[in-house]
Amino acid sequence: MLLRQSINGVTYRFDGLKELLAKATAARSGDELAGVAAQSAVERVAARMALADLPLKAFVEEPLIPYAEDEVTRLIFDRHDAPAFALVSHLTVGGFRDWLLSEYATGHTLCALAPGLMPEMVAAVSKLMRVQDLVAVARKIEVVRRFRTTVGLRGRLSTRLQPNHPTDDPLGIAAAMVDGLLLGSGDAVIGINPVADDVASTGRLLRLIDMVRTRYAIPTQSCVLAHITTQMAAMKQGAPVDLVFQSIAGTEKANTSFGINLGILKEANEAARALRRGTVGENVMYFETGQGSALSANAHHGIDQQTCEVRAYAVARAFDPMLVNTVVGFIGPEYLYDGKQILRAGLEDHFCGKLMGLPMGCDVCYTNHAEADQDDMDSLLTLLGAAGVNYIMGVPGADDIMLQYQSTSFQDALYLRETLGLRPAPEFEAWLAGDMPRQLGTPMQVQGIAAS
């Protein structure tokens, strides 16, 4: 498919949907590194004009990666819900944007539409939207998931308590857990990124969280973010696995670089559900993504990084996860150069994920060599709160001393809840109002559990 757009007598040509989507993307360092970005602001405008006139049906007719070569593409096409898509199938990408911003696109309507949307359609419309558009539409959509807490209800903001430690020291982890819990963090999950990715360490950290959780009757879920195969092995050895974690990407080749495929994800999902550890629901998967992951693995097939990211959401959607979040600035300035690019990418990811029916959170973060600072993160954090983000990270002091990047703190979540009138998950809120949190005020007791 050859697409053209003329501006001031100059005709710009785009060889197929892949090139059109890439050239229409907001400027970012990763696409420039990959050689797929627009060569000028005028070319970017021309691509967006051509994209706006493109029928949504075009994405059903032209896969970005050949069907036979990529299992993510097969998943996208095989699971496309044509009856759900019928509501908007007559629209162009530009017409779809206008409809999304109209009063006809209610939250209920958008949730019903989600199975009919291919990720490329969603990525395409996001490229035509301003920041306020991304916020306004995402805010309409309520995506609720349950395990021991109910996350995603309107008017609520949850957090992942992230008590990472550079040596996996249980006493240091326990101290960070107490700090976070006393500041109202942890209702989405208590999730540890382990230093050692082995079955013994994973099981030990899972038992630590579970002992604290059960001792203080905390309504939350635990996760140790080891490789999914390590978690499955720990599960077979009797470790108390609540949520199963894995980083995912938008192409089969990129997922292979992570050591996974759709079959492994399906096996893990079924195994965790079979444990029946949830009390209010059975959503057991936790996925993390990030723009640039496919490019960093040389597995992007010439597709721009934002479209690759949204294709990862099709993978997540297939497993009805409890939590999904974009670790937006973690991969580094080679992919998102500065605060402006990180902010735009975070809002795009959140919008696209929710439009596809996912319970989206965001790790509002940056690496120390990026052209960004905590003021940039405050701006993105506030906009995501206005957009109805399901959850954010809670890291002691916003500085992850193990992963060595900057995120959001327990106090940042309190700021957002107070400023926007948001509350924790209802089960966790009830626990905070009870007697058990007072016992956490004696950290030596918790550290005694950790030491045992």
Short mmCIF file of C-alpha atoms in Angstrom, two decimals:
data_model
loop_
_atom_site.label_atom_id
_atom_site.label_comp_id
_atom_site.label_asym_id
_atom_site.label_seq_id
_atom_site.Cartn_x
_atom_site.Cartn_y
_atom_site.Cartn_z
CA MET A 1 0.00 0.00 0.00
CA LEU A 2 1.55 3.28 -1.15
CA LEU A 3 0.19 6.33 0.69
CA ARG A 4 0.71 9.96 -0.33
CA GLN A 5 0.17 13.37 1.19
CA SER A 6 0.97 16.75 -0.37
CA ILE A 7 1.87 19.88 1.58
CA ASN A 8 2.71 23.15 -0.19
CA GLY A 9 3.29 21.37 -3.48
CA VAL A 10 5.60 18.72 -2.02
CA THR A 11 4.32 15.13 -2.10
CA TYR A 12 5.38 12.78 0.69
CA ARG A 13 5.13 9.05 0.03
CA PHE A 14 4.81 6.32 2.64
CA ASP A 15 5.41 2.71 1.73
CA GLY A 16 2.74 0.89 3.68
CA LEU A 17 1.26 1.10 7.16
CA LYS A 18 4.54 0.37 8.94
CA GLU A 19 6.28 3.43 7.49
CA LEU A 20 3.21 5.63 7.85
CA LEU A 21 2.84 4.81 11.55
CA ALA A 22 6.55 5.39 12.20
CA LYS A 23 6.64 8.74 10.41
CA ALA A 24 3.48 9.93 12.23
CA THR A 25 4.95 9.25 15.67
CA ALA A 26 5.94 12.08 17.98
CA ALA A 27 9.70 12.68 17.90
CA ARG A 28 11.69 10.31 20.06
CA SER A 29 15.26 9.17 20.20
CA GLY A 30 14.59 5.44 19.77
CA ASP A 31 12.88 5.85 16.39
CA GLU A 32 15.71 8.10 15.25
CA LEU A 33 18.20 5.45 16.37
CA ALA A 34 16.26 2.83 14.40
CA GLY A 35 16.15 5.03 11.30
CA VAL A 36 12.35 4.97 11.04
CA ALA A 37 11.48 8.47 12.29
CA ALA A 38 10.20 11.35 10.16
CA GLN A 39 13.05 13.39 8.70
CA SER A 40 11.37 16.70 9.49
CA ALA A 41 8.42 18.18 11.33
CA VAL A 42 6.72 18.77 7.97
CA GLU A 43 7.06 15.10 7.01
CA ARG A 44 5.60 14.16 10.41
CA VAL A 45 2.60 16.41 9.78
CA ALA A 46 2.16 14.93 6.29
CA ALA A 47 2.18 11.43 7.77
CA ARG A 48 -0.41 12.39 10.36
CA MET A 49 -2.64 13.90 7.69
CA ALA A 50 -2.42 10.70 5.64
CA LEU A 51 -3.00 8.61 8.76
CA ALA A 52 -6.07 10.62 9.71
CA ASP A 53 -7.67 9.78 6.35
CA LEU A 54 -6.83 6.07 6.56
CA PRO A 55 -9.78 3.69 7.17
CA LEU A 56 -9.51 1.66 10.36
CA LYS A 57 -10.29 -1.39 8.24
CA ALA A 58 -6.86 -1.07 6.63
CA PHE A 59 -5.28 -2.59 9.73
CA VAL A 60 -7.40 -5.72 9.35
CA GLU A 61 -6.12 -6.10 5.79
CA GLU A 62 -2.37 -5.46 6.22
CA PRO A 63 -0.41 -7.02 9.10
CA LEU A 64 2.77 -5.18 10.03
CA ILE A 65 4.60 -8.50 10.37
CA PRO A 66 3.59 -11.43 8.14
CA TYR A 67 1.08 -13.72 9.85
CA ALA A 68 3.18 -16.83 9.31
CA GLU A 69 6.34 -15.29 10.81
CA ASP A 70 5.17 -13.97 14.16
CA GLU A 71 2.99 -15.51 16.86
CA VAL A 72 2.03 -12.11 18.27
CA THR A 73 0.60 -11.17 14.87
CA ARG A 74 -1.32 -14.44 14.80
CA LEU A 75 -2.67 -13.71 18.28
CA ILE A 76 -3.79 -10.23 17.20
CA PHE A 77 -5.61 -11.44 14.09
CA ASP A 78 -7.03 -14.66 15.54
CA ARG A 79 -8.51 -12.87 18.58
CA HIS A 80 -9.89 -9.89 16.71
CA ASP A 81 -13.57 -9.54 17.65
CA ALA A 82 -15.24 -8.45 14.41
CA PRO A 83 -18.73 -7.90 15.93
CA ALA A 84 -17.26 -5.58 18.58
CA PHE A 85 -15.24 -3.74 15.90
CA ALA A 86 -18.40 -3.17 13.82
CA LEU A 87 -19.27 -0.15 15.98
CA VAL A 88 -16.35 1.86 14.56
CA SER A 89 -15.41 -0.12 11.44
CA HIS A 90 -16.74 2.59 9.12
CA LEU A 91 -14.46 5.27 10.57
CA THR A 92 -11.10 6.61 9.50
CA VAL A 93 -8.35 6.98 12.11
CA GLY A 94 -9.13 10.69 12.32
CA GLY A 95 -12.85 9.99 12.60
CA PHE A 96 -12.10 7.50 15.35
CA ARG A 97 -10.22 10.18 17.29
CA ASP A 98 -13.18 12.54 17.00
CA TRP A 99 -15.59 9.81 18.10
CA LEU A 100 -13.43 8.91 21.11
CA LEU A 101 -13.58 12.51 22.28
CA SER A 102 -17.36 12.73 21.81
CA GLU A 103 -20.08 12.11 24.35
CA TYR A 104 -21.05 8.94 22.46
CA ALA A 105 -17.85 7.19 23.54
CA THR A 106 -18.84 6.47 27.14
CA GLY A 107 -16.80 4.32 29.48
CA HIS A 108 -19.26 1.45 29.07
CA THR A 109 -19.14 1.71 25.28
CA LEU A 110 -15.34 1.79 25.23
CA CYS A 111 -15.08 -1.31 27.41
CA ALA A 112 -17.40 -3.18 25.05
CA LEU A 113 -15.37 -1.98 22.06
CA ALA A 114 -11.97 -3.08 23.43
CA PRO A 115 -11.96 -6.67 22.05
CA GLY A 116 -12.61 -5.27 18.56
CA LEU A 117 -9.55 -3.02 18.56
CA MET A 118 -6.26 -4.22 17.15
CA PRO A 119 -3.19 -2.66 18.75
CA GLU A 120 -2.15 -0.99 15.48
CA MET A 121 -5.50 0.84 15.36
CA VAL A 122 -5.02 2.05 18.91
CA ALA A 123 -1.42 3.11 18.31
CA ALA A 124 -2.52 4.95 15.15
CA VAL A 125 -5.19 7.04 16.85
CA SER A 126 -2.88 7.90 19.76
CA LYS A 127 -0.45 9.47 17.27
CA LEU A 128 -3.12 12.02 16.32
CA MET A 129 -3.95 13.00 19.89
CA ARG A 130 -2.74 15.83 22.07
CA VAL A 131 -1.82 15.27 25.70
CA GLN A 132 -5.22 16.48 26.87
CA ASP A 133 -6.91 14.05 24.45
CA LEU A 134 -4.94 11.14 25.88
CA VAL A 135 -5.99 12.14 29.39
CA ALA A 136 -9.64 12.84 28.56
CA VAL A 137 -10.33 9.52 26.84
CA ALA A 138 -8.36 7.34 29.26
CA ARG A 139 -10.23 8.93 32.16
CA LYS A 140 -13.53 7.60 30.82
CA ILE A 141 -12.42 3.98 31.03
CA GLU A 142 -12.66 1.92 34.22
CA VAL A 143 -10.78 -1.40 34.12
CA VAL A 144 -11.18 -3.33 37.39
CA ARG A 145 -9.24 -6.41 38.45
CA ARG A 146 -9.28 -8.46 41.65
CA PHE A 147 -7.16 -10.88 43.65
CA ARG A 148 -7.14 -9.98 47.37
CA THR A 149 -7.78 -6.32 46.62
CA THR A 150 -9.94 -4.63 44.02
CA VAL A 151 -7.78 -2.38 41.83
CA GLY A 152 -8.98 0.09 39.21
CA LEU A 153 -12.24 1.39 40.67
CA ARG A 154 -13.06 4.98 39.79
CA GLY A 155 -11.82 7.40 42.44
CA ARG A 156 -9.12 5.00 43.64
CA LEU A 157 -5.33 4.97 43.22
CA SER A 158 -3.30 1.91 44.17
CA THR A 159 0.44 1.41 44.52
CA ARG A 160 2.99 -1.32 44.12
CA LEU A 161 5.20 -1.37 47.20
CA GLN A 162 8.68 -1.99 45.76
CA PRO A 163 11.09 -2.82 48.64
CA ASN A 164 14.09 -3.81 46.52
CA HIS A 165 17.47 -4.33 48.18
CA PRO A 166 20.92 -4.59 46.50
CA THR A 167 21.74 -7.83 48.34
CA ASP A 168 18.22 -9.24 48.84
CA ASP A 169 18.76 -8.72 52.57
CA PRO A 170 15.50 -9.73 54.31
CA LEU A 171 15.94 -7.20 57.12
CA GLY A 172 16.38 -4.34 54.65
CA ILE A 173 13.39 -5.52 52.62
CA ALA A 174 11.28 -5.82 55.77
CA ALA A 175 12.16 -2.28 56.84
CA ALA A 176 11.12 -0.91 53.45
CA MET A 177 7.87 -2.88 53.61
CA VAL A 178 7.01 -1.39 57.00
CA ASP A 179 7.81 2.10 55.72
CA GLY A 180 5.57 1.66 52.72
CA LEU A 181 2.67 0.02 54.53
CA LEU A 182 2.58 2.75 57.18
CA LEU A 183 2.40 5.32 54.38
CA GLY A 184 -0.53 3.55 52.72
CA SER A 185 1.41 1.78 49.96
CA GLY A 186 1.06 -1.79 48.74
CA ASP A 187 -2.58 -2.30 47.81
CA ALA A 188 -1.77 -3.25 44.20
CA VAL A 189 1.04 -5.64 45.12
CA ILE A 190 4.14 -5.98 47.27
CA GLY A 191 6.63 -6.77 44.54
CA ILE A 192 10.36 -7.39 44.89
CA ASN A 193 12.87 -7.31 42.03
CA PRO A 194 15.36 -9.95 43.20
CA VAL A 195 19.10 -9.67 42.74
CA ALA A 196 19.45 -13.44 42.42
CA ASP A 197 17.16 -15.07 39.85
CA ASP A 198 17.13 -18.58 41.27
CA VAL A 199 14.45 -20.78 42.77
CA ALA A 200 15.82 -20.75 46.33
CA SER A 201 16.05 -16.95 46.54
CA THR A 202 12.66 -16.50 44.89
CA GLY A 203 11.02 -18.89 47.34
CA ARG A 204 12.72 -17.23 50.32
CA LEU A 205 11.49 -13.75 49.33
CA LEU A 206 7.98 -15.01 48.61
CA ARG A 207 7.80 -16.60 52.05
CA LEU A 208 9.03 -13.36 53.64
CA ILE A 209 6.22 -11.32 52.09
CA ASP A 210 3.68 -14.00 52.87
CA MET A 211 4.69 -14.23 56.54
CA VAL A 212 4.33 -10.47 56.98
CA ARG A 213 1.07 -10.44 55.02
CA THR A 214 -0.53 -13.22 57.04
CA ARG A 215 0.85 -12.07 60.42
CA TYR A 216 -0.70 -8.64 60.01
CA ALA A 217 -3.74 -9.76 57.94
CA ILE A 218 -2.80 -7.42 55.10
CA PRO A 219 -5.18 -7.59 52.12
CA THR A 220 -2.70 -7.47 49.28
CA GLN A 221 -0.89 -9.77 46.88
CA SER A 222 2.78 -10.66 46.61
CA CYS A 223 5.15 -11.08 43.70
CA VAL A 224 8.87 -11.71 43.24
CA LEU A 225 9.82 -10.47 39.79
CA ALA A 226 12.14 -13.31 38.82
CA HIS A 227 11.93 -14.87 35.37
CA ILE A 228 8.60 -16.60 34.86
CA THR A 229 10.21 -20.03 34.61
CA THR A 230 11.92 -19.46 37.96
CA GLN A 231 8.59 -18.53 39.52
CA MET A 232 6.96 -21.64 38.05
CA ALA A 233 9.73 -23.81 39.51
CA ALA A 234 9.27 -22.13 42.90
CA MET A 235 5.54 -22.75 42.63
CA LYS A 236 6.18 -26.48 42.08
CA GLN A 237 8.28 -26.51 45.24
CA GLY A 238 5.37 -25.11 47.26
CA ALA A 239 6.34 -21.41 47.39
CA PRO A 240 3.38 -19.08 48.16
CA VAL A 241 2.98 -17.55 44.69
CA ASP A 242 0.20 -14.98 44.30
CA LEU A 243 0.89 -13.04 41.09
CA VAL A 244 3.14 -14.35 38.33
CA PHE A 245 5.32 -11.70 36.70
CA GLN A 246 6.94 -11.38 33.30
CA SER A 247 8.26 -8.61 31.05
CA ILE A 248 6.69 -8.88 27.60
CA ALA A 249 7.13 -7.25 24.20
CA GLY A 250 5.20 -6.83 20.97
CA THR A 251 6.96 -9.28 18.65
CA GLU A 252 7.71 -12.99 18.87
CA LYS A 253 11.41 -12.33 18.33
CA ALA A 254 11.54 -9.82 21.22
CA ASN A 255 9.72 -12.22 23.53
CA THR A 256 12.16 -14.97 22.54
CA SER A 257 14.97 -12.67 23.70
CA PHE A 258 13.18 -12.59 27.08
CA GLY A 259 13.13 -16.39 27.12
CA ILE A 260 9.36 -16.67 26.75
CA ASN A 261 6.58 -17.43 24.30
CA LEU A 262 2.80 -17.49 24.46
CA GLY A 263 2.80 -21.14 25.50
CA ILE A 264 4.93 -20.46 28.59
CA LEU A 265 2.67 -17.55 29.60
CA LYS A 266 -0.41 -19.76 29.22
CA GLU A 267 1.15 -22.52 31.34
CA ALA A 268 2.08 -20.07 34.11
CA ASN A 269 -1.36 -18.45 34.10
CA GLU A 270 -3.08 -21.82 34.46
CA ALA A 271 -0.71 -22.98 37.20
CA ALA A 272 -1.17 -19.83 39.29
CA ARG A 273 -4.94 -19.89 38.90
CA ALA A 274 -5.00 -23.50 40.02
CA LEU A 275 -3.54 -22.45 43.40
CA ARG A 276 -6.72 -20.43 44.07
CA ARG A 277 -4.97 -18.06 46.49
CA GLY A 278 -7.13 -15.04 45.69
CA THR A 279 -10.01 -14.07 47.96
CA VAL A 280 -12.01 -11.59 45.87
CA GLY A 281 -10.86 -12.57 42.38
CA GLU A 282 -8.54 -14.75 40.31
CA ASN A 283 -6.55 -12.36 38.09
CA VAL A 284 -3.02 -13.70 38.61
CA MET A 285 -0.73 -12.25 35.92
CA TYR A 286 1.49 -9.18 36.26
CA PHE A 287 3.12 -7.83 33.09
CA GLU A 288 5.60 -5.01 32.56
CA THR A 289 6.40 -3.37 29.25
CA GLY A 290 8.34 -0.38 27.94
CA GLN A 291 8.84 1.50 24.70
CA GLY A 292 12.13 0.47 23.14
CA SER A 293 12.30 -3.13 24.39
CA ALA A 294 11.85 -4.65 20.92
CA LEU A 295 14.36 -2.23 19.39
CA SER A 296 16.93 -2.97 22.11
CA ALA A 297 16.67 -6.67 21.15
CA ASN A 298 16.89 -5.86 17.42
CA ALA A 299 13.47 -7.46 17.15
CA HIS A 300 11.27 -4.56 16.02
CA HIS A 301 10.90 -5.52 12.31
CA GLY A 302 11.17 -1.85 11.33
CA ILE A 303 8.10 -0.93 13.41
CA ASP A 304 8.25 2.23 15.53
CA GLN A 305 8.73 1.65 19.23
CA GLN A 306 5.35 2.99 20.32
CA THR A 307 3.45 0.67 17.98
CA CYS A 308 5.60 -2.25 19.16
CA GLU A 309 4.66 -1.30 22.71
CA VAL A 310 0.94 -1.40 21.98
CA ARG A 311 1.34 -4.80 20.32
CA ALA A 312 2.67 -6.01 23.68
CA TYR A 313 -0.69 -5.06 25.16
CA ALA A 314 -2.34 -7.61 22.86
CA VAL A 315 -0.13 -10.25 24.51
CA ALA A 316 -1.14 -9.03 27.98
CA ARG A 317 -4.83 -8.87 27.10
CA ALA A 318 -4.87 -12.57 26.19
CA PHE A 319 -4.21 -13.52 29.83
CA ASP A 320 -6.66 -11.24 31.70
CA PRO A 321 -3.95 -9.84 34.00
CA MET A 322 -4.30 -8.28 37.42
CA LEU A 323 -1.65 -5.64 36.70
CA VAL A 324 0.06 -4.19 33.63
CA ASN A 325 2.45 -1.29 33.71
CA THR A 326 4.76 0.52 31.37
CA VAL A 327 8.16 1.15 32.96
CA VAL A 328 8.21 4.24 30.85
CA GLY A 329 11.66 5.80 31.30
CA PHE A 330 13.60 2.77 32.52
CA ILE A 331 15.25 1.66 29.28
CA GLY A 332 17.07 4.97 28.97
CA PRO A 333 17.60 8.09 26.86
CA GLU A 334 18.58 6.05 23.81
CA TYR A 335 14.83 5.39 23.46
CA LEU A 336 13.16 8.29 25.32
CA TYR A 337 15.66 11.12 25.47
CA ASP A 338 14.21 13.63 27.92
CA GLY A 339 11.35 14.51 30.23
CA LYS A 340 9.14 15.67 27.36
CA GLN A 341 9.48 12.37 25.50
CA ILE A 342 8.98 10.35 28.69
CA LEU A 343 5.84 12.29 29.59
CA ARG A 344 4.29 11.85 26.15
CA ALA A 345 5.18 8.14 26.05
CA GLY A 346 3.73 7.48 29.50
CA LEU A 347 0.40 9.04 28.57
CA GLU A 348 0.33 7.22 25.22
CA ASP A 349 1.00 3.88 26.88
CA HIS A 350 -1.64 4.42 29.53
CA PHE A 351 -4.25 5.55 26.99
CA CYS A 352 -3.53 2.69 24.59
CA GLY A 353 -3.55 0.04 27.31
CA LYS A 354 -6.85 1.17 28.79
CA LEU A 355 -8.46 1.50 25.37
CA MET A 356 -7.52 -2.15 24.78
CA GLY A 357 -9.17 -3.12 28.06
CA LEU A 358 -6.11 -3.46 30.29
CA PRO A 359 -5.68 -2.51 33.98
CA MET A 360 -2.89 -0.02 33.33
CA GLY A 361 -0.39 1.32 35.78
CA CYS A 362 2.81 3.23 35.15
CA ASP A 363 6.26 3.26 36.66
CA VAL A 364 6.84 7.00 36.42
CA CYS A 365 10.59 6.82 36.13
CA TYR A 366 13.86 7.81 34.48
CA THR A 367 17.48 6.76 34.52
CA ASN A 368 20.17 9.04 35.88
CA HIS A 369 21.72 9.68 32.45
CA ALA A 370 18.44 10.88 30.89
CA GLU A 371 17.67 14.57 30.38
CA ALA A 372 14.92 14.43 33.00
CA ASP A 373 14.40 15.16 36.66
CA GLN A 374 11.83 14.70 39.40
CA ASP A 375 9.87 17.78 38.28
CA ASP A 376 9.23 16.00 34.97
CA MET A 377 8.04 12.97 36.90
CA ASP A 378 5.73 15.12 39.04
CA SER A 379 4.12 16.43 35.85
CA LEU A 380 3.60 12.95 34.40
CA LEU A 381 2.40 11.62 37.76
CA THR A 382 -0.24 14.35 38.06
CA LEU A 383 -1.46 13.88 34.48
CA LEU A 384 -1.72 10.12 34.98
CA GLY A 385 -3.73 10.69 38.14
CA ALA A 386 -6.11 12.88 36.18
CA ALA A 387 -6.27 10.19 33.48
CA GLY A 388 -7.36 7.53 35.97
CA VAL A 389 -4.22 5.39 36.20
CA ASN A 390 -4.83 2.19 38.18
CA TYR A 391 -1.59 2.23 40.13
CA ILE A 392 1.92 3.66 40.41
CA MET A 393 5.12 2.54 42.12
CA GLY A 394 6.03 3.16 45.74
CA VAL A 395 9.82 3.14 46.17
CA PRO A 396 11.58 4.34 49.36
CA GLY A 397 12.67 7.90 48.67
CA ALA A 398 11.78 7.42 44.96
CA ASP A 399 15.33 6.05 44.52
CA ASP A 400 15.62 2.35 43.74
CA ILE A 401 19.02 1.46 45.17
CA MET A 402 19.03 -1.98 43.57
CA LEU A 403 17.86 -1.19 40.01
CA GLN A 404 19.56 2.24 40.17
CA TYR A 405 16.86 4.40 38.66
CA GLN A 406 14.47 7.10 39.88
CA SER A 407 10.78 6.37 40.35
CA THR A 408 7.98 7.59 42.63
CA SER A 409 7.94 7.46 46.42
CA PHE A 410 5.36 6.51 49.02
CA GLN A 411 4.90 10.24 49.65
CA ASP A 412 4.27 10.88 45.95
CA ALA A 413 1.28 8.54 46.09
CA LEU A 414 -0.03 10.38 49.14
CA TYR A 415 0.35 13.69 47.27
CA LEU A 416 -1.66 12.37 44.34
CA ARG A 417 -4.38 10.86 46.50
CA GLU A 418 -4.78 14.05 48.55
CA THR A 419 -4.62 16.46 45.61
CA LEU A 420 -7.07 14.56 43.38
CA GLY A 421 -9.29 13.10 46.10
CA LEU A 422 -8.28 9.50 45.41
CA ARG A 423 -8.35 6.58 47.85
CA PRO A 424 -6.64 3.19 48.16
CA ALA A 425 -8.31 -0.08 47.14
CA PRO A 426 -11.36 -0.62 49.37
CA GLU A 427 -10.09 -3.75 51.13
CA PHE A 428 -6.74 -2.12 51.86
CA GLU A 429 -8.40 1.11 52.98
CA ALA A 430 -10.46 -0.84 55.51
CA TRP A 431 -7.28 -2.53 56.79
CA LEU A 432 -5.53 0.84 57.19
CA ALA A 433 -8.44 2.02 59.34
CA GLY A 434 -8.20 -1.02 61.65
CA ASP A 435 -5.91 -2.08 64.49
CA MET A 436 -3.33 -4.17 62.62
CA PRO A 437 -1.33 -1.25 61.10
CA ARG A 438 -0.58 0.01 64.62
CA GLN A 439 1.33 -3.21 65.31
CA LEU A 440 3.53 -2.45 62.31
CA GLY A 441 4.73 0.56 64.27
CA THR A 442 7.17 -1.77 66.01
CA PRO A 443 9.50 -2.59 63.09
CA MET A 444 11.60 -4.90 65.25
CA GLN A 445 8.70 -7.36 65.23
CA VAL A 446 8.62 -7.34 61.43
CA GLN A 447 12.38 -7.66 61.25
CA GLY A 448 12.11 -10.59 63.63
CA ILE A 449 9.78 -12.29 61.17
CA ALA A 450 12.27 -11.52 58.39
CA ALA A 451 15.16 -12.92 60.39
CA SER A 452 13.26 -16.14 61.01
#
